Amino acid sequence: MDCGAAQKAGSCGREIPDMFVSWGERPVRVRISKVHGHDMSELGRLVNKAWRGSDSLTLDSAPHGGWDSVSLIARTPRQRYILKLPVLKGPHKAHPYSYEYEVMNFLRRRDLCPKPIQCDRLDDEFRTPFIIAEYAEGTIPSSLDQIPASGLEKMRQALLILSQLHPRGVQSYKKPSEYLKHITDQVLRSKKGSTGFSPQLAAAAGFFGVTAKELGSSIDAACVWSRRTMHGDLQESNIIIQPDRVLLLDLGSCSIGEPLLDLAYLVSQAEGATHHHVPDGVFKSYEEAAIIQALVPLALMSAIGWSICFLANLEREMIEPEVVTPDIGPRVLGYIHEKMDYLRSILVTRQT
């Protein structure tokens, strides 16, 4: 999910086969040999053909970032960049990065993100879309616990500045139920064009649908919603800690909603995360913590919904095979079950 890259702090604490490395707790291949039908040599040729810079780019085959994009370092003799390509196979009628490019171009003026350089398409059969941004030095934490107090303060400052801005054309959600409907619509669309989910995924989608209906009738009254700008996908891998600031990555979900939903997502989306164990400095007061905890169910629905969509694309063989590990299906399904259990426990507690 990254449109920048940085030094990874720490490790995931588990052994992974030599073919793979964990980045932000998500296993990705150490080297990519082919993507979107092109080997690395051909991909480099196509990227340079579209590239508007004066120096030729050399691509590294080691991927960076999460599971919703193929992110590669592109180098010139003088500078490094991050090239992002879709993780979904083509064709892509709409450009998946045009929105993110515009948001980044606006926010980089306030030093909130790396500078976007180019948003374009390759001259290949499917006109593969891509985005290139400057590479940002710094540290990407592998867990919330690894963000120092100073880093949390810089992160909060960046989110505060973001909340006060209004990028042109940014998506707006007037209330929590409208945001939940957006997530639900994504899950429903993931089933279109498919012969049906596997039994395990169908069960997860069924839980999601029932829970969405349950939350839909009460979520507007339960949640604070200030209608200010939020990141929309705040997780450790989308934070670069620099000495004087924090940069935000993966801004394709930036929207008008509730900025504290970002913190609710940050404290609940990681594997094994619960809001009962949150490092000091994430919340600034007990009152804020209570507001964020009320938003956690919505954050979990976002995490579950995205994961269901990812698995649906995986089952339809729409994911670039070189990007993911052999165990990705069971791992994502396990993540969904973990977050569903977490969400159930919250909802049961609220009913008692």
Short mmCIF file of N, CA and C in Angstrom, two decimals, residues 131-244:
data_model
loop_
_atom_site.label_atom_id
_atom_site.label_comp_id
_atom_site.label_asym_id
_atom_site.label_seq_id
_atom_site.Cartn_x
_atom_site.Cartn_y
_atom_site.Cartn_z
N ILE A 131 1.84 4.56 -10.85
CA ILE A 131 2.15 5.85 -10.23
C ILE A 131 3.59 5.80 -9.74
N ILE A 132 4.29 6.90 -9.85
CA ILE A 132 5.66 7.02 -9.36
C ILE A 132 5.72 8.18 -8.38
N ALA A 133 6.33 7.95 -7.23
CA ALA A 133 6.50 8.99 -6.22
C ALA A 133 7.94 8.97 -5.72
N GLU A 134 8.34 10.06 -5.12
CA GLU A 134 9.68 10.11 -4.53
C GLU A 134 9.80 9.09 -3.41
N TYR A 135 10.96 8.49 -3.29
CA TYR A 135 11.28 7.59 -2.19
C TYR A 135 11.54 8.44 -0.95
N ALA A 136 10.95 8.07 0.17
CA ALA A 136 11.11 8.84 1.40
C ALA A 136 11.95 8.05 2.40
N GLU A 137 13.03 8.65 2.87
CA GLU A 137 13.86 8.03 3.90
C GLU A 137 13.15 8.09 5.25
N GLY A 138 13.46 7.15 6.11
CA GLY A 138 12.88 7.14 7.44
C GLY A 138 12.66 5.73 7.93
N THR A 139 11.86 5.59 8.96
CA THR A 139 11.59 4.28 9.56
C THR A 139 10.11 3.97 9.48
N ILE A 140 9.80 2.80 8.95
CA ILE A 140 8.43 2.29 8.98
C ILE A 140 8.34 1.30 10.12
N PRO A 141 7.54 1.57 11.14
CA PRO A 141 7.45 0.64 12.28
C PRO A 141 6.71 -0.63 11.88
N SER A 142 7.14 -1.75 12.43
CA SER A 142 6.46 -3.01 12.13
C SER A 142 5.31 -3.28 13.09
N SER A 143 5.22 -2.50 14.16
CA SER A 143 4.09 -2.64 15.09
C SER A 143 3.88 -1.32 15.81
N LEU A 144 2.71 -1.15 16.37
CA LEU A 144 2.39 0.07 17.10
C LEU A 144 3.30 0.25 18.30
N ASP A 145 3.69 -0.86 18.93
CA ASP A 145 4.57 -0.79 20.10
C ASP A 145 5.94 -0.21 19.76
N GLN A 146 6.35 -0.31 18.49
CA GLN A 146 7.68 0.14 18.09
C GLN A 146 7.72 1.62 17.71
N ILE A 147 6.59 2.29 17.78
CA ILE A 147 6.59 3.73 17.51
C ILE A 147 6.92 4.46 18.81
N PRO A 148 8.04 5.17 18.89
CA PRO A 148 8.38 5.88 20.13
C PRO A 148 7.40 7.00 20.41
N ALA A 149 7.43 7.49 21.64
CA ALA A 149 6.51 8.56 22.04
C ALA A 149 6.65 9.78 21.12
N SER A 150 7.89 10.10 20.75
CA SER A 150 8.10 11.25 19.86
C SER A 150 7.48 10.99 18.49
N GLY A 151 7.56 9.73 18.03
CA GLY A 151 6.95 9.38 16.74
C GLY A 151 5.44 9.46 16.79
N LEU A 152 4.85 9.03 17.91
CA LEU A 152 3.40 9.12 18.06
C LEU A 152 2.95 10.58 18.06
N GLU A 153 3.73 11.44 18.70
CA GLU A 153 3.39 12.86 18.74
C GLU A 153 3.45 13.46 17.33
N LYS A 154 4.49 13.10 16.57
CA LYS A 154 4.61 13.60 15.19
C LYS A 154 3.48 13.05 14.33
N MET A 155 3.11 11.80 14.55
CA MET A 155 2.01 11.20 13.80
C MET A 155 0.71 11.95 14.08
N ARG A 156 0.44 12.21 15.34
CA ARG A 156 -0.78 12.92 15.71
C ARG A 156 -0.78 14.33 15.10
N GLN A 157 0.37 14.96 15.07
CA GLN A 157 0.46 16.30 14.48
C GLN A 157 0.16 16.25 12.98
N ALA A 158 0.70 15.23 12.29
CA ALA A 158 0.42 15.07 10.86
C ALA A 158 -1.06 14.83 10.62
N LEU A 159 -1.69 14.00 11.45
CA LEU A 159 -3.12 13.72 11.30
C LEU A 159 -3.96 14.96 11.60
N LEU A 160 -3.50 15.77 12.56
CA LEU A 160 -4.22 17.01 12.88
C LEU A 160 -4.18 17.97 11.69
N ILE A 161 -3.00 18.12 11.10
CA ILE A 161 -2.89 18.99 9.92
C ILE A 161 -3.77 18.46 8.80
N LEU A 162 -3.70 17.15 8.58
CA LEU A 162 -4.53 16.53 7.54
C LEU A 162 -6.01 16.83 7.76
N SER A 163 -6.45 16.72 9.00
CA SER A 163 -7.88 16.90 9.31
C SER A 163 -8.36 18.32 9.01
N GLN A 164 -7.43 19.27 8.98
CA GLN A 164 -7.80 20.67 8.76
C GLN A 164 -7.77 21.06 7.28
N LEU A 165 -7.34 20.14 6.43
CA LEU A 165 -7.25 20.39 5.00
C LEU A 165 -8.43 19.77 4.27
N HIS A 166 -8.64 20.20 3.06
CA HIS A 166 -9.73 19.65 2.25
C HIS A 166 -9.24 19.50 0.82
N PRO A 167 -8.58 18.38 0.50
CA PRO A 167 -8.11 18.17 -0.87
C PRO A 167 -9.27 18.24 -1.86
N ARG A 168 -9.02 18.84 -3.00
CA ARG A 168 -10.06 19.01 -4.01
C ARG A 168 -10.56 17.66 -4.53
N GLY A 169 -11.88 17.52 -4.58
CA GLY A 169 -12.47 16.32 -5.15
C GLY A 169 -12.44 15.10 -4.25
N VAL A 170 -12.07 15.26 -2.98
CA VAL A 170 -11.95 14.12 -2.09
C VAL A 170 -13.34 13.58 -1.76
N GLN A 171 -13.44 12.25 -1.65
CA GLN A 171 -14.70 11.60 -1.32
C GLN A 171 -15.17 12.05 0.07
N SER A 172 -16.49 12.24 0.22
CA SER A 172 -17.03 12.71 1.50
C SER A 172 -18.12 11.77 1.99
N TYR A 173 -18.06 11.43 3.28
CA TYR A 173 -19.08 10.61 3.93
C TYR A 173 -19.71 11.45 5.03
N LYS A 174 -21.01 11.69 4.92
CA LYS A 174 -21.69 12.61 5.82
C LYS A 174 -21.93 12.03 7.21
N LYS A 175 -21.97 10.71 7.32
CA LYS A 175 -22.24 10.07 8.61
C LYS A 175 -21.65 8.67 8.61
N PRO A 176 -21.48 8.05 9.78
CA PRO A 176 -20.86 6.73 9.86
C PRO A 176 -21.58 5.68 9.02
N SER A 177 -22.91 5.70 9.00
CA SER A 177 -23.66 4.70 8.24
C SER A 177 -23.38 4.82 6.74
N GLU A 178 -23.09 6.03 6.28
CA GLU A 178 -22.75 6.22 4.87
C GLU A 178 -21.39 5.61 4.56
N TYR A 179 -20.47 5.75 5.49
CA TYR A 179 -19.15 5.12 5.32
C TYR A 179 -19.28 3.60 5.36
N LEU A 180 -20.10 3.09 6.27
CA LEU A 180 -20.32 1.65 6.36
C LEU A 180 -20.96 1.13 5.07
N LYS A 181 -21.88 1.88 4.50
CA LYS A 181 -22.50 1.47 3.23
C LYS A 181 -21.46 1.39 2.12
N HIS A 182 -20.51 2.33 2.12
CA HIS A 182 -19.42 2.29 1.14
C HIS A 182 -18.63 0.98 1.26
N ILE A 183 -18.31 0.58 2.48
CA ILE A 183 -17.59 -0.68 2.69
C ILE A 183 -18.44 -1.86 2.24
N THR A 184 -19.72 -1.86 2.61
CA THR A 184 -20.63 -2.94 2.25
C THR A 184 -20.77 -3.06 0.74
N ASP A 185 -20.87 -1.93 0.06
CA ASP A 185 -20.99 -1.94 -1.41
C ASP A 185 -19.75 -2.56 -2.05
N GLN A 186 -18.58 -2.31 -1.48
CA GLN A 186 -17.36 -2.92 -2.01
C GLN A 186 -17.41 -4.43 -1.90
N VAL A 187 -17.90 -4.94 -0.77
CA VAL A 187 -18.02 -6.39 -0.59
C VAL A 187 -19.02 -6.97 -1.58
N LEU A 188 -20.14 -6.29 -1.77
CA LEU A 188 -21.15 -6.77 -2.72
C LEU A 188 -20.60 -6.79 -4.14
N ARG A 189 -19.84 -5.76 -4.51
CA ARG A 189 -19.26 -5.71 -5.85
C ARG A 189 -18.24 -6.81 -6.07
N SER A 190 -17.56 -7.22 -5.00
CA SER A 190 -16.54 -8.26 -5.14
C SER A 190 -17.14 -9.60 -5.55
N LYS A 191 -18.43 -9.78 -5.31
CA LYS A 191 -19.10 -11.03 -5.67
C LYS A 191 -19.61 -11.02 -7.10
N LYS A 192 -19.77 -9.83 -7.67
CA LYS A 192 -20.26 -9.74 -9.04
C LYS A 192 -19.23 -10.31 -10.01
N GLY A 193 -19.70 -10.99 -11.02
CA GLY A 193 -18.81 -11.60 -11.99
C GLY A 193 -18.17 -12.87 -11.50
N SER A 194 -18.58 -13.34 -10.32
CA SER A 194 -18.03 -14.56 -9.74
C SER A 194 -19.11 -15.63 -9.72
N THR A 195 -18.69 -16.89 -9.77
CA THR A 195 -19.64 -18.00 -9.67
C THR A 195 -20.05 -18.24 -8.23
N GLY A 196 -19.48 -17.49 -7.32
CA GLY A 196 -19.81 -17.63 -5.90
C GLY A 196 -18.58 -17.79 -5.06
N PHE A 197 -18.70 -17.42 -3.79
CA PHE A 197 -17.59 -17.56 -2.86
C PHE A 197 -17.41 -19.02 -2.46
N SER A 198 -16.22 -19.34 -2.00
CA SER A 198 -16.00 -20.63 -1.34
C SER A 198 -16.83 -20.67 -0.07
N PRO A 199 -17.12 -21.87 0.48
CA PRO A 199 -17.93 -21.94 1.70
C PRO A 199 -17.37 -21.09 2.84
N GLN A 200 -16.04 -21.11 3.01
CA GLN A 200 -15.44 -20.34 4.10
C GLN A 200 -15.62 -18.84 3.89
N LEU A 201 -15.41 -18.39 2.65
CA LEU A 201 -15.55 -16.96 2.37
C LEU A 201 -17.02 -16.56 2.39
N ALA A 202 -17.90 -17.44 1.93
CA ALA A 202 -19.34 -17.14 1.98
C ALA A 202 -19.80 -16.96 3.42
N ALA A 203 -19.27 -17.77 4.34
CA ALA A 203 -19.64 -17.64 5.75
C ALA A 203 -19.17 -16.30 6.30
N ALA A 204 -17.95 -15.91 5.93
CA ALA A 204 -17.42 -14.61 6.39
C ALA A 204 -18.25 -13.46 5.82
N ALA A 205 -18.60 -13.56 4.54
CA ALA A 205 -19.40 -12.51 3.92
C ALA A 205 -20.79 -12.45 4.54
N GLY A 206 -21.32 -13.62 4.92
CA GLY A 206 -22.62 -13.65 5.60
C GLY A 206 -22.58 -12.94 6.94
N PHE A 207 -21.52 -13.22 7.71
CA PHE A 207 -21.34 -12.52 9.00
C PHE A 207 -21.24 -11.02 8.76
N PHE A 208 -20.47 -10.65 7.75
CA PHE A 208 -20.29 -9.23 7.46
C PHE A 208 -21.63 -8.57 7.16
N GLY A 209 -22.44 -9.21 6.32
CA GLY A 209 -23.73 -8.64 5.95
C GLY A 209 -24.67 -8.49 7.13
N VAL A 210 -24.74 -9.52 7.98
CA VAL A 210 -25.60 -9.47 9.16
C VAL A 210 -25.14 -8.37 10.11
N THR A 211 -23.83 -8.28 10.31
CA THR A 211 -23.29 -7.28 11.23
C THR A 211 -23.49 -5.86 10.69
N ALA A 212 -23.35 -5.71 9.38
CA ALA A 212 -23.57 -4.39 8.77
C ALA A 212 -25.00 -3.92 9.02
N LYS A 213 -25.96 -4.83 8.90
CA LYS A 213 -27.36 -4.47 9.17
C LYS A 213 -27.56 -4.12 10.64
N GLU A 214 -26.91 -4.90 11.52
CA GLU A 214 -27.03 -4.64 12.96
C GLU A 214 -26.45 -3.28 13.32
N LEU A 215 -25.28 -2.97 12.77
CA LEU A 215 -24.64 -1.69 13.08
C LEU A 215 -25.35 -0.53 12.42
N GLY A 216 -25.92 -0.77 11.25
CA GLY A 216 -26.51 0.30 10.47
C GLY A 216 -27.60 1.06 11.18
N SER A 217 -28.30 0.39 12.09
CA SER A 217 -29.41 1.04 12.78
C SER A 217 -28.97 1.87 13.99
N SER A 218 -27.72 1.71 14.40
CA SER A 218 -27.31 2.39 15.64
C SER A 218 -25.99 3.14 15.54
N ILE A 219 -25.26 2.93 14.46
CA ILE A 219 -23.88 3.43 14.42
C ILE A 219 -23.82 4.96 14.37
N ASP A 220 -24.82 5.59 13.76
CA ASP A 220 -24.78 7.06 13.69
C ASP A 220 -24.91 7.69 15.08
N ALA A 221 -25.71 7.07 15.93
CA ALA A 221 -25.88 7.60 17.29
C ALA A 221 -24.69 7.26 18.17
N ALA A 222 -24.00 6.15 17.86
CA ALA A 222 -22.91 5.68 18.73
C ALA A 222 -21.58 6.38 18.46
N CYS A 223 -21.40 6.91 17.25
CA CYS A 223 -20.08 7.41 16.84
C CYS A 223 -20.07 8.92 16.64
N VAL A 224 -18.98 9.54 17.09
CA VAL A 224 -18.69 10.93 16.75
C VAL A 224 -18.32 11.00 15.28
N TRP A 225 -18.77 12.04 14.59
CA TRP A 225 -18.47 12.18 13.16
C TRP A 225 -18.36 13.66 12.82
N SER A 226 -17.13 14.16 12.73
CA SER A 226 -16.90 15.60 12.60
C SER A 226 -16.86 16.08 11.15
N ARG A 227 -16.87 15.14 10.19
CA ARG A 227 -16.82 15.47 8.77
C ARG A 227 -15.59 16.30 8.43
N ARG A 228 -14.45 15.80 8.91
CA ARG A 228 -13.16 16.37 8.56
C ARG A 228 -12.32 15.31 7.85
N THR A 229 -11.19 15.71 7.31
CA THR A 229 -10.40 14.82 6.47
C THR A 229 -9.68 13.76 7.29
N MET A 230 -9.78 12.52 6.83
CA MET A 230 -9.09 11.39 7.47
C MET A 230 -8.26 10.65 6.43
N HIS A 231 -7.29 9.90 6.91
CA HIS A 231 -6.41 9.12 6.03
C HIS A 231 -7.18 7.99 5.37
N GLY A 232 -7.92 7.22 6.15
CA GLY A 232 -8.76 6.16 5.62
C GLY A 232 -8.14 4.78 5.61
N ASP A 233 -6.83 4.68 5.83
CA ASP A 233 -6.17 3.37 5.85
C ASP A 233 -4.90 3.45 6.70
N LEU A 234 -5.03 4.02 7.89
CA LEU A 234 -3.85 4.26 8.72
C LEU A 234 -3.41 2.98 9.42
N GLN A 235 -2.28 2.47 9.00
CA GLN A 235 -1.66 1.32 9.64
C GLN A 235 -0.16 1.57 9.68
N GLU A 236 0.55 0.72 10.41
CA GLU A 236 1.98 0.97 10.63
C GLU A 236 2.75 1.12 9.32
N SER A 237 2.42 0.30 8.33
CA SER A 237 3.16 0.32 7.07
C SER A 237 2.92 1.59 6.26
N ASN A 238 1.97 2.42 6.67
CA ASN A 238 1.69 3.67 5.97
C ASN A 238 2.21 4.89 6.73
N ILE A 239 3.15 4.65 7.65
CA ILE A 239 3.72 5.72 8.45
C ILE A 239 5.24 5.71 8.29
N ILE A 240 5.82 6.80 7.88
CA ILE A 240 7.28 6.94 7.82
C ILE A 240 7.69 7.95 8.88
N ILE A 241 8.49 7.49 9.84
CA ILE A 241 8.96 8.37 10.91
C ILE A 241 10.30 8.96 10.52
N GLN A 242 10.36 10.27 10.42
CA GLN A 242 11.58 11.00 10.14
C GLN A 242 11.96 11.82 11.37
N PRO A 243 13.19 12.32 11.45
CA PRO A 243 13.60 13.05 12.66
C PRO A 243 12.69 14.21 13.04
N ASP A 244 12.15 14.91 12.04
CA ASP A 244 11.38 16.12 12.35
C ASP A 244 9.90 16.02 12.01
#
